[in-house]
Short mmCIF file of C-alpha atoms and ligand atoms in Angstrom, two decimals:
data_model
loop_
_atom_site.label_atom_id
_atom_site.label_comp_id
_atom_site.label_asym_id
_atom_site.label_seq_id
_atom_site.Cartn_x
_atom_site.Cartn_y
_atom_site.Cartn_z
CA MET A 1 -23.20 -12.08 -0.97
CA SER A 2 -22.30 -11.04 2.52
CA THR A 3 -21.18 -13.05 5.52
CA GLY A 4 -24.05 -14.46 7.59
CA ALA A 5 -27.67 -13.42 7.37
CA SER A 6 -27.23 -9.88 8.69
CA SER A 7 -27.67 -6.93 6.38
CA LEU A 8 -24.70 -4.64 5.86
CA PRO A 9 -26.10 -1.80 8.02
CA GLU A 10 -26.67 -4.38 10.79
CA ILE A 11 -23.11 -5.65 10.48
CA VAL A 12 -21.71 -2.15 10.75
CA SER A 13 -23.93 -1.24 13.70
CA THR A 14 -22.91 -4.43 15.55
CA LEU A 15 -19.27 -3.47 15.10
CA ARG A 16 -20.01 0.05 16.23
CA ALA A 17 -21.72 -1.22 19.36
CA SER A 18 -18.67 -3.35 20.14
CA PHE A 19 -16.35 -0.43 19.56
CA ASP A 20 -18.48 1.86 21.70
CA ALA A 21 -18.52 -0.78 24.45
CA GLY A 22 -14.74 -0.68 24.43
CA VAL A 23 -14.20 -4.24 23.16
CA THR A 24 -11.31 -3.37 20.84
CA LYS A 25 -9.49 -0.82 22.95
CA PRO A 26 -7.55 -2.87 25.52
CA TYR A 27 -3.94 -3.55 24.56
CA ALA A 28 -4.47 -7.21 25.49
CA TRP A 29 -7.38 -7.54 23.02
CA ARG A 30 -5.29 -6.07 20.22
CA ILE A 31 -2.36 -8.40 20.85
CA ARG A 32 -4.70 -11.39 21.13
CA ALA A 33 -6.30 -10.51 17.80
CA LEU A 34 -2.92 -10.04 16.10
CA LYS A 35 -1.73 -13.38 17.45
CA ALA A 36 -4.95 -15.04 16.32
CA LEU A 37 -4.39 -13.68 12.83
CA ARG A 38 -0.86 -15.05 12.97
CA ALA A 39 -2.21 -18.46 14.03
CA LEU A 40 -4.68 -18.38 11.14
CA LEU A 41 -1.85 -17.79 8.67
CA ILE A 42 0.37 -20.50 10.14
CA GLU A 43 -2.27 -23.17 10.69
CA ARG A 44 -4.14 -22.51 7.44
CA THR A 45 -1.15 -21.88 5.17
CA ALA A 46 -2.04 -24.81 2.91
CA GLU A 47 -5.60 -23.54 2.37
CA ILE A 48 -4.42 -20.02 1.64
CA GLU A 49 -1.69 -21.22 -0.74
CA ALA A 50 -4.25 -23.36 -2.56
CA ALA A 51 -6.59 -20.38 -2.89
CA LEU A 52 -3.77 -18.29 -4.38
CA VAL A 53 -3.03 -21.04 -6.87
CA ALA A 54 -6.73 -21.15 -7.79
CA ASP A 55 -7.03 -17.37 -8.16
CA LEU A 56 -3.70 -16.49 -9.76
CA ARG A 57 -1.70 -19.72 -10.11
CA LYS A 58 0.62 -18.10 -7.62
CA ASN A 59 3.58 -20.29 -6.76
CA PRO A 60 3.58 -21.15 -3.00
CA ALA A 61 7.17 -19.93 -2.56
CA GLU A 62 6.25 -16.61 -4.18
CA ALA A 63 3.12 -16.58 -2.02
CA GLN A 64 5.29 -16.89 1.09
CA LEU A 65 7.63 -14.11 -0.04
CA THR A 66 4.96 -11.62 -1.07
CA GLU A 67 1.82 -12.65 0.81
CA ILE A 68 1.69 -15.09 3.74
CA GLY A 69 5.27 -14.76 5.04
CA PHE A 70 5.20 -11.04 4.33
CA VAL A 71 2.12 -10.62 6.52
CA ILE A 72 3.58 -12.79 9.30
CA ALA A 73 6.70 -10.59 9.33
CA GLU A 74 4.50 -7.49 9.59
CA LEU A 75 2.52 -9.12 12.42
CA ASP A 76 5.68 -10.03 14.34
CA TYR A 77 7.09 -6.55 13.92
CA THR A 78 3.84 -4.98 15.10
CA ILE A 79 3.36 -7.33 18.05
CA SER A 80 6.87 -6.68 19.33
CA HIS A 81 6.72 -2.88 18.94
CA LEU A 82 3.09 -2.03 19.61
CA ARG A 83 3.46 -1.11 23.27
CA ARG A 84 6.13 1.44 22.39
CA TRP A 85 4.20 2.81 19.41
CA LEU A 86 1.13 3.38 21.58
CA ARG A 87 2.99 5.20 24.34
CA PRO A 88 1.82 8.82 24.71
CA LYS A 89 4.47 11.19 23.35
CA ARG A 90 5.34 14.10 25.62
CA VAL A 91 5.83 17.44 23.86
CA ARG A 92 7.29 20.73 25.04
CA THR A 93 4.99 23.39 26.51
CA PRO A 94 5.60 27.13 26.10
CA LEU A 95 6.55 29.15 29.16
CA LEU A 96 3.33 31.13 29.00
CA ILE A 97 1.27 28.18 30.16
CA ALA A 98 3.88 26.62 32.45
CA PRO A 99 3.68 24.73 34.67
CA ALA A 100 1.79 22.27 32.44
CA THR A 101 2.32 19.00 30.61
CA ALA A 102 1.37 18.21 27.04
CA SER A 103 1.28 14.93 25.20
CA VAL A 104 0.00 13.27 22.05
CA VAL A 105 -2.18 10.26 22.76
CA LYS A 106 -3.17 7.72 20.12
CA GLU A 107 -6.90 7.11 20.03
CA PRO A 108 -8.61 4.46 17.86
CA LEU A 109 -10.88 5.93 15.18
CA GLY A 110 -13.83 3.55 15.49
CA VAL A 111 -15.19 1.26 12.77
CA VAL A 112 -12.98 1.13 9.69
CA LEU A 113 -13.45 -0.35 6.23
CA VAL A 114 -10.60 -2.06 4.37
CA ILE A 115 -11.26 -2.65 0.67
CA ALA A 116 -8.67 -4.89 -1.00
CA PRO A 117 -7.82 -5.72 -4.63
CA TRP A 118 -7.25 -9.11 -6.23
CA ASN A 119 -3.56 -9.05 -7.15
CA TYR A 120 -2.08 -9.63 -3.68
CA PRO A 121 -5.34 -10.67 -2.06
CA VAL A 122 -3.72 -11.77 1.20
CA GLN A 123 -1.16 -9.05 1.82
CA LEU A 124 -3.30 -6.13 0.69
CA LEU A 125 -6.25 -7.22 2.82
CA LEU A 126 -4.34 -8.23 5.94
CA VAL A 127 -1.54 -5.67 6.28
CA PRO A 128 -4.01 -2.75 6.57
CA ILE A 129 -6.10 -4.85 8.98
CA ILE A 130 -3.03 -5.34 11.18
CA GLY A 131 -2.77 -1.56 11.51
CA ALA A 132 -6.49 -1.21 12.17
CA ILE A 133 -6.51 -3.85 14.92
CA ALA A 134 -3.23 -2.64 16.45
CA ALA A 135 -4.72 0.85 16.68
CA GLY A 136 -7.78 -0.55 18.49
CA ASN A 137 -10.49 -0.32 15.82
CA ALA A 138 -13.35 -2.55 14.74
CA VAL A 139 -12.91 -3.66 11.13
CA VAL A 140 -14.98 -4.55 8.10
CA ALA A 141 -12.72 -6.43 5.67
CA LYS A 142 -13.85 -6.42 2.04
CA PRO A 143 -11.71 -8.79 -0.06
CA SER A 144 -11.79 -8.58 -3.84
CA GLU A 145 -14.45 -10.59 -5.62
CA LEU A 146 -11.93 -11.05 -8.43
CA ALA A 147 -9.84 -13.35 -6.23
CA PRO A 148 -12.85 -15.45 -5.14
CA ALA A 149 -10.99 -18.42 -3.65
CA THR A 150 -8.91 -16.22 -1.34
CA SER A 151 -11.96 -14.14 -0.45
CA ALA A 152 -13.87 -17.32 0.49
CA VAL A 153 -10.99 -18.61 2.65
CA PHE A 154 -10.99 -15.43 4.75
CA ALA A 155 -14.80 -15.31 4.96
CA ARG A 156 -14.69 -18.86 6.33
CA LEU A 157 -11.67 -18.53 8.62
CA PHE A 158 -12.03 -15.05 10.12
CA PRO A 159 -15.02 -16.04 12.29
CA ARG A 160 -13.10 -19.08 13.56
CA TYR A 161 -10.01 -17.17 14.62
CA LEU A 162 -11.00 -13.57 15.23
CA ASP A 163 -13.45 -11.81 17.51
CA ASN A 164 -16.68 -11.65 15.48
CA ARG A 165 -17.98 -8.82 17.56
CA ALA A 166 -15.33 -6.53 16.13
CA ILE A 167 -13.85 -8.02 12.94
CA THR A 168 -16.01 -9.09 10.02
CA VAL A 169 -15.45 -10.11 6.43
CA VAL A 170 -17.98 -8.88 3.90
CA GLU A 171 -17.64 -10.61 0.56
CA GLY A 172 -19.00 -9.26 -2.68
CA GLY A 173 -18.53 -7.06 -5.70
CA VAL A 174 -19.75 -3.67 -6.83
CA PRO A 175 -23.29 -3.79 -5.33
CA GLU A 176 -22.06 -4.91 -1.90
CA THR A 177 -19.18 -2.42 -1.89
CA THR A 178 -21.53 0.35 -2.99
CA GLU A 179 -23.87 -0.48 -0.11
CA LEU A 180 -20.95 -0.68 2.31
CA LEU A 181 -19.71 2.72 1.16
CA ALA A 182 -23.10 4.21 1.97
CA GLN A 183 -22.52 3.34 5.66
CA ARG A 184 -20.67 5.67 7.96
CA PHE A 185 -17.14 4.55 8.74
CA ASP A 186 -14.42 6.30 10.69
CA HIS A 187 -11.76 5.51 8.09
CA ILE A 188 -11.78 3.86 4.68
CA PHE A 189 -8.60 2.19 3.47
CA TYR A 190 -8.87 1.44 -0.24
CA THR A 191 -6.32 -0.33 -2.44
CA GLY A 192 -7.05 -0.57 -6.15
CA ASN A 193 -7.45 1.56 -9.23
CA GLY A 194 -7.97 5.30 -9.43
CA ARG A 195 -11.41 5.08 -11.04
CA VAL A 196 -12.84 3.30 -8.00
CA GLY A 197 -10.64 5.50 -5.78
CA ARG A 198 -12.74 8.45 -6.93
CA ILE A 199 -15.96 6.56 -6.11
CA VAL A 200 -14.60 5.82 -2.62
CA LEU A 201 -13.65 9.46 -2.04
CA GLU A 202 -17.08 10.67 -3.12
CA ALA A 203 -18.85 8.23 -0.83
CA ALA A 204 -16.54 9.13 2.06
CA ALA A 205 -17.17 12.85 1.56
CA LYS A 206 -20.83 12.39 2.53
CA HIS A 207 -19.78 11.33 6.03
CA LEU A 208 -16.54 13.37 6.18
CA THR A 209 -14.75 10.05 6.54
CA PRO A 210 -10.96 10.17 6.14
CA VAL A 211 -9.61 7.96 3.37
CA THR A 212 -6.35 6.28 2.48
CA LEU A 213 -6.01 5.52 -1.22
CA GLU A 214 -3.37 3.04 -2.32
CA LEU A 215 -3.49 3.31 -6.10
CA GLY A 216 -1.25 2.42 -9.01
CA GLY A 217 0.40 4.05 -11.98
CA LYS A 218 3.24 3.59 -14.42
CA SER A 219 6.42 3.02 -12.38
CA PRO A 220 9.45 3.64 -14.62
CA ALA A 221 12.80 1.87 -14.49
CA TYR A 222 15.60 4.15 -15.63
CA ILE A 223 18.89 2.48 -16.54
CA ASP A 224 22.23 4.11 -17.32
CA ASP A 225 25.65 2.79 -18.29
CA THR A 226 27.16 2.80 -14.78
CA VAL A 227 25.66 -0.53 -13.72
CA ASP A 228 26.08 -4.23 -14.48
CA LEU A 229 23.34 -4.93 -17.01
CA ASP A 230 23.23 -8.64 -16.22
CA VAL A 231 22.22 -7.88 -12.62
CA VAL A 232 19.78 -5.25 -13.91
CA ALA A 233 18.16 -7.84 -16.21
CA HIS A 234 17.74 -10.30 -13.32
CA ARG A 235 16.21 -7.75 -10.95
CA LEU A 236 14.00 -6.20 -13.62
CA ALA A 237 12.65 -9.58 -14.74
CA TRP A 238 12.05 -10.59 -11.12
CA GLY A 239 10.12 -7.39 -10.30
CA LYS A 240 8.21 -7.38 -13.57
CA PHE A 241 7.19 -11.00 -14.03
CA MET A 242 6.38 -12.00 -10.47
CA ASN A 243 2.62 -12.56 -10.21
CA ALA A 244 2.63 -12.34 -14.03
CA GLY A 245 3.23 -8.60 -13.85
CA GLN A 246 0.10 -7.94 -11.78
CA THR A 247 1.96 -5.98 -9.14
CA CYS A 248 1.28 -2.34 -8.32
CA VAL A 249 4.99 -1.69 -7.75
CA ALA A 250 6.21 -3.68 -10.78
CA PRO A 251 8.55 -1.75 -13.06
CA ASP A 252 6.01 -0.74 -15.69
CA TYR A 253 8.47 0.18 -18.44
CA VAL A 254 12.19 0.74 -19.05
CA LEU A 255 13.75 4.07 -19.94
CA THR A 256 17.24 3.82 -21.36
CA THR A 257 19.41 4.86 -24.29
CA PRO A 258 19.20 2.97 -27.62
CA ALA A 259 22.74 1.59 -27.13
CA LEU A 260 21.93 0.19 -23.68
CA ALA A 261 18.58 -1.16 -24.88
CA ARG A 262 20.44 -3.19 -27.53
CA ARG A 263 22.65 -4.69 -24.82
CA LEU A 264 19.85 -5.19 -22.28
CA GLU A 265 17.40 -7.01 -24.58
CA PRO A 266 19.41 -10.24 -25.11
CA LEU A 267 20.17 -10.33 -21.37
CA LEU A 268 16.45 -10.16 -20.57
CA VAL A 269 15.82 -13.01 -23.02
CA LYS A 270 18.48 -15.10 -21.27
CA VAL A 271 17.17 -14.30 -17.76
CA ILE A 272 13.55 -15.09 -18.65
CA GLU A 273 14.69 -18.50 -19.89
CA GLU A 274 16.76 -18.98 -16.73
CA PHE A 275 13.73 -18.13 -14.54
CA TYR A 276 10.93 -19.89 -16.43
CA GLY A 277 12.57 -22.29 -18.93
CA THR A 278 12.30 -22.29 -22.70
CA ASP A 279 8.50 -22.52 -22.44
CA PRO A 280 7.27 -20.43 -19.47
CA GLU A 281 3.77 -21.88 -19.96
CA LEU A 282 5.13 -25.07 -18.42
CA SER A 283 6.80 -23.37 -15.48
CA ASP A 284 5.10 -23.64 -12.11
CA SER A 285 6.97 -20.49 -11.05
CA TYR A 286 4.93 -18.37 -13.45
CA GLY A 287 1.42 -17.04 -12.79
CA ARG A 288 -1.68 -16.44 -14.86
CA ILE A 289 -3.82 -13.40 -15.67
CA VAL A 290 -6.64 -12.98 -13.18
CA ASN A 291 -9.62 -12.96 -15.57
CA ASP A 292 -10.72 -12.79 -19.21
CA ALA A 293 -11.24 -9.03 -19.22
CA GLN A 294 -7.67 -8.38 -18.08
CA PHE A 295 -6.39 -11.01 -20.53
CA GLU A 296 -8.17 -9.31 -23.45
CA ARG A 297 -6.92 -5.89 -22.41
CA LEU A 298 -3.31 -7.08 -22.16
CA THR A 299 -3.23 -9.06 -25.40
CA GLY A 300 -4.68 -6.00 -27.15
CA LEU A 301 -1.65 -4.01 -26.01
CA LEU A 302 0.64 -6.29 -28.03
CA ASP A 303 -0.86 -5.09 -31.34
CA GLY A 304 1.71 -3.42 -33.54
CA GLU A 305 4.57 -3.76 -31.06
CA THR A 306 8.01 -5.27 -31.70
CA VAL A 307 8.38 -8.37 -29.54
CA VAL A 308 11.91 -9.21 -28.38
CA THR A 309 10.78 -12.30 -26.50
CA GLY A 310 7.42 -13.70 -25.41
CA GLY A 311 4.16 -12.58 -26.99
CA GLN A 312 2.64 -16.09 -26.84
CA THR A 313 -0.82 -16.28 -25.26
CA ASN A 314 -3.38 -18.91 -24.33
CA ALA A 315 -6.90 -17.58 -23.81
CA ARG A 316 -8.17 -20.79 -22.21
CA THR A 317 -5.64 -20.69 -19.36
CA ARG A 318 -5.18 -16.90 -19.50
CA TYR A 319 -1.47 -17.33 -20.07
CA ILE A 320 0.60 -14.47 -21.40
CA ALA A 321 4.30 -15.20 -21.79
CA PRO A 322 6.83 -12.92 -20.11
CA THR A 323 7.17 -10.39 -22.91
CA VAL A 324 9.74 -7.72 -23.72
CA LEU A 325 8.83 -5.04 -26.26
CA SER A 326 11.51 -3.12 -28.11
CA SER A 327 11.64 0.50 -29.33
CA VAL A 328 8.19 1.27 -27.99
CA SER A 329 6.81 4.61 -29.08
CA ARG A 330 6.06 7.07 -26.28
CA ASP A 331 2.48 7.48 -27.48
CA SER A 332 1.68 3.79 -28.07
CA ALA A 333 -1.27 2.16 -26.27
CA VAL A 334 1.02 0.18 -23.97
CA MET A 335 2.43 3.49 -22.66
CA ALA A 336 -0.99 5.11 -22.09
CA GLU A 337 -1.93 3.43 -18.81
CA GLU A 338 -0.49 1.18 -16.11
CA ILE A 339 0.16 -2.17 -17.81
CA PHE A 340 -0.49 -4.46 -14.84
CA GLY A 341 0.61 -7.55 -16.74
CA PRO A 342 3.75 -9.30 -18.03
CA LEU A 343 4.64 -6.87 -20.81
CA LEU A 344 7.86 -4.89 -20.46
CA PRO A 345 8.17 -2.04 -22.98
CA ILE A 346 11.57 -0.50 -23.53
CA VAL A 347 11.31 3.17 -24.36
CA THR A 348 14.48 4.89 -25.47
CA VAL A 349 15.63 8.28 -24.27
CA GLU A 350 18.52 10.50 -25.32
CA SER A 351 19.67 11.42 -21.85
CA LEU A 352 18.84 11.55 -18.16
CA ALA A 353 17.21 14.95 -18.70
CA ASP A 354 15.04 13.43 -21.44
CA ALA A 355 14.05 10.59 -19.07
CA ILE A 356 13.18 13.05 -16.29
CA GLY A 357 11.13 15.12 -18.72
CA PHE A 358 9.25 12.04 -19.85
CA ILE A 359 8.54 10.88 -16.28
CA ASN A 360 7.35 14.35 -15.27
CA ALA A 361 5.03 14.58 -18.26
CA GLY A 362 2.95 11.69 -16.82
CA ASP A 363 1.12 11.09 -13.54
CA LYS A 364 3.24 10.76 -10.41
CA PRO A 365 4.21 7.08 -10.22
CA LEU A 366 3.84 4.80 -7.20
CA ALA A 367 7.55 3.98 -7.46
CA LEU A 368 10.50 5.14 -9.49
CA TYR A 369 13.35 2.72 -10.08
CA ALA A 370 16.78 3.81 -11.18
CA PHE A 371 19.62 1.47 -11.95
CA THR A 372 22.59 3.77 -11.68
CA SER A 373 25.75 4.18 -9.63
CA SER A 374 26.05 7.83 -10.56
CA ALA A 375 25.54 10.09 -7.55
CA LYS A 376 24.65 12.92 -9.87
CA ALA A 377 21.96 10.89 -11.64
CA ARG A 378 20.56 9.69 -8.33
CA ARG A 379 20.38 13.22 -6.99
CA ALA A 380 18.73 14.51 -10.16
CA LEU A 381 16.10 11.76 -10.12
CA LEU A 382 15.42 12.22 -6.41
CA THR A 383 15.05 15.97 -6.54
CA ARG A 384 13.53 16.55 -9.97
CA THR A 385 10.80 13.90 -10.01
CA SER A 386 7.96 13.01 -7.64
CA SER A 387 6.82 9.46 -6.83
CA GLY A 388 5.54 7.40 -3.90
CA ALA A 389 8.99 5.82 -3.53
CA VAL A 390 12.39 5.85 -5.17
CA SER A 391 14.42 2.68 -5.17
CA PHE A 392 17.93 2.44 -6.56
CA ASN A 393 19.11 -0.74 -8.24
CA VAL A 394 16.19 -2.96 -7.17
CA PRO A 395 12.46 -2.87 -7.90
CA ALA A 396 9.61 -3.65 -5.50
CA ALA A 397 11.87 -4.46 -2.52
CA HIS A 398 11.17 -1.23 -0.62
CA LEU A 399 7.97 -2.88 0.61
CA LEU A 400 10.09 -5.25 2.65
CA VAL A 401 11.37 -2.38 4.80
CA ALA A 402 8.64 -2.01 7.42
CA ASP A 403 9.81 1.43 8.53
CA LEU A 404 9.57 2.90 5.03
CA PRO A 405 6.20 4.46 4.25
CA PHE A 406 4.41 2.54 1.53
CA GLY A 407 2.06 4.68 -0.52
CA GLY A 408 1.68 6.94 -3.50
CA VAL A 409 1.53 10.64 -4.23
CA GLY A 410 -0.90 12.49 -6.49
CA GLN A 411 -2.58 10.02 -8.83
CA SER A 412 -0.75 7.05 -7.28
CA GLY A 413 -2.42 7.54 -3.93
CA THR A 414 -2.99 9.42 -0.71
CA GLY A 415 -1.50 8.33 2.58
CA SER A 416 0.94 5.57 3.41
CA TYR A 417 1.26 2.59 5.75
CA HIS A 418 3.40 -0.34 6.99
CA GLY A 419 4.91 -0.74 10.45
CA GLU A 420 4.26 2.08 12.91
CA ARG A 421 2.69 4.16 10.15
CA SER A 422 -0.15 1.63 9.83
CA VAL A 423 -1.06 2.31 13.45
CA ALA A 424 -0.90 6.05 12.78
CA VAL A 425 -3.26 5.70 9.78
CA PHE A 426 -5.96 4.16 11.95
CA SER A 427 -5.44 6.42 14.99
CA HIS A 428 -6.32 9.93 15.92
CA ASP A 429 -3.45 11.87 17.48
CA LYS A 430 -5.28 13.40 20.37
CA ALA A 431 -3.72 16.53 21.86
CA VAL A 432 -3.78 16.39 25.64
CA LEU A 433 -2.83 19.39 27.78
CA SER A 434 -2.90 19.49 31.55
CA LYS A 435 -2.20 22.64 33.55
CA ILE A 436 -1.97 22.87 37.28
CA MET A 437 -4.46 25.13 39.07
CA LYS A 438 -2.09 27.14 41.21
CA PRO A 439 -0.23 29.41 40.99
CA ASP A 440 -2.45 30.94 38.30
CA THR A 441 0.23 32.61 36.19
CA PHE A 442 -2.26 32.65 33.37
CA ASN A 443 -3.78 35.81 34.85
CA LEU A 444 -1.19 37.72 32.79
CA VAL A 445 -3.44 37.29 29.76
CA TYR A 446 -6.82 37.85 31.40
CA PRO A 447 -8.71 41.09 30.66
CA PRO A 448 -8.78 43.92 31.38
CA PHE A 449 -5.87 44.63 29.06
CA THR A 450 -4.03 47.27 31.00
CA ARG A 451 -0.99 49.03 29.52
CA LYS A 452 1.23 46.72 31.52
CA LYS A 453 -0.42 43.61 30.11
CA ASP A 454 -0.39 45.08 26.63
CA ALA A 455 3.36 45.64 26.92
CA PHE A 456 3.84 42.15 28.30
CA ILE A 457 1.85 40.53 25.50
CA ARG A 458 3.66 42.52 22.80
CA GLY A 459 7.20 42.11 24.00
CA PHE A 460 7.88 39.81 26.82
CA LEU A 461 5.39 37.11 25.82
CA ARG A 462 6.95 36.39 22.45
CA ARG A 463 10.30 35.83 24.08
CA LEU A 464 8.77 33.52 26.65
CA THR A 465 7.19 31.09 24.19
P1 NAD B 1 -10.27 -4.78 -7.91
O1 NAD B 1 -11.00 -4.82 -9.20
O2 NAD B 1 -10.19 -6.02 -7.08
O3 NAD B 1 -10.92 -3.60 -7.07
C1 NAD B 1 -10.47 -3.27 -5.78
C2 NAD B 1 -11.66 -3.25 -4.86
O4 NAD B 1 -12.59 -2.26 -5.28
C3 NAD B 1 -12.42 -4.57 -4.81
O5 NAD B 1 -12.61 -4.95 -3.46
C4 NAD B 1 -13.71 -4.26 -5.52
O6 NAD B 1 -14.81 -4.98 -5.00
C5 NAD B 1 -13.89 -2.78 -5.28
N1 NAD B 1 -14.67 -2.16 -6.35
C6 NAD B 1 -14.56 -2.40 -7.68
N2 NAD B 1 -15.43 -1.62 -8.37
C7 NAD B 1 -16.09 -0.88 -7.45
C8 NAD B 1 -17.11 0.12 -7.54
N3 NAD B 1 -17.62 0.51 -8.70
N4 NAD B 1 -17.55 0.67 -6.39
C9 NAD B 1 -17.04 0.29 -5.20
N5 NAD B 1 -16.06 -0.65 -5.07
C10 NAD B 1 -15.61 -1.23 -6.16
O7 NAD B 1 -8.77 -4.35 -8.11
P2 NAD B 1 -8.18 -3.33 -9.17
O8 NAD B 1 -8.67 -1.96 -8.91
O9 NAD B 1 -8.27 -3.88 -10.54
O10 NAD B 1 -6.66 -3.43 -8.69
C11 NAD B 1 -5.66 -3.11 -9.54
C12 NAD B 1 -5.21 -1.68 -9.31
O11 NAD B 1 -4.84 -1.53 -7.95
C13 NAD B 1 -4.01 -1.29 -10.11
O12 NAD B 1 -4.15 0.02 -10.58
C14 NAD B 1 -2.88 -1.38 -9.09
O13 NAD B 1 -1.78 -0.57 -9.40
C15 NAD B 1 -3.56 -0.94 -7.87
N6 NAD B 1 -2.89 -1.48 -6.72
C16 NAD B 1 -2.31 -0.63 -5.85
C17 NAD B 1 -1.63 -1.12 -4.76
C18 NAD B 1 -0.98 -0.24 -3.75
O14 NAD B 1 -0.64 -0.73 -2.70
N7 NAD B 1 -0.79 1.04 -4.02
C19 NAD B 1 -1.57 -2.51 -4.56
C20 NAD B 1 -2.18 -3.33 -5.48
C21 NAD B 1 -2.86 -2.81 -6.54
#
């Protein structure tokens, strides 16, 4: 199902015509569109919150923190800095071509496609779109069909708030996305899993379209004995169980020593009760699993594991209790792939070196969390592992820093965004050089290459640049 009666190629060619006509390029248009998006979020908060409850039983306060309010903060930051970010940047010119001026000018790419997943269906659709609009592009927004209520809200509200000539929502699943991917775009921004990431890259290759891939992976949480375990338990449980664990930057599993695991486990039990009560199924602060397929996959991962707390499930409501798993084997099913649900395995290690070895044996994670006050441990983790981000003593909060790049490395993604970087993602850095006509000092490099010029080029020139 797509928005309106137009076919997808028609939608894309309408947007291209608008882009080519210069609709999206003026600074005033960009600011107007960003402010309109802001108005949509403010005026339609109740509808969006209701959609998030319907899709994920997401608590409205959590929705403000991680979705609606998060996007408004990004909008405000972008609106107040955009003029400066778009300013051409002067760069130095070598003496050889002096007198001349050189600068880097940001140019919009054209028509861009933003494909979003279901887990943060507001933030992960809108934050990339902010960058695309701010950079002066026309946008096709493709929300996830697996968060249908949120997708429908944006399909309904975008045409009322935003300039239809240049910004369109296309709803749908695999067939629609496949057809969209056959079109030529000037950038594709995909957030989701690596399997589909490969499909997106293949489709983009046909048109030589640049791609940003925001993928996932198993983000470890390393804990040593230099930190207050009660605070660790609170922050871990917060990062893990928000959105019922369906967070790309959730701590996927814990790496710690057996002695610390024994101390941490009862603290996690206590914190989970503090957050969600004795029966989290009754808590309105706790979410649900997005669909039956994910529910089946996650409950299957519990087989054969030692449950410290949680483990209760309800297939009808797709409830899985916040669950902590003890002494999990490194080759168990729950350690094979990103969990993306409310299961927290604790894997024991002998030492920091053992933890680093284990992390490096897997794919590069989207984030690495380390709860440690040891400068030596921090340095070792920073320099001897690779991940999209490293965050000490708190999970998932690096997203809140707009000037930090948000993205993965290797299997966890390609490219990064947020703040000024989002504008860079959707812009071409055009090199602009301007040289005055006279005097024509350039004649020093024109043929014929006399002995004098040869000597100049070999010696003098290098010193002049
Ligand atoms: P999803 O199933 O909603 O898929 C994402 C998008 O891909 C959807 O819009 C969907 O329509 C489209 N899609 C699905 N199959 C397709 C196909 N065969 N061809 C073309 N398009 C297709 O979401 P998901 O992939 O289950 O999302 C979860 C994954 O996303 C996890 O791995 C998570 O770590 C990752 N993730 C990453 C980030 C990040 O910012 N790095 C954020 C959230 C989620």
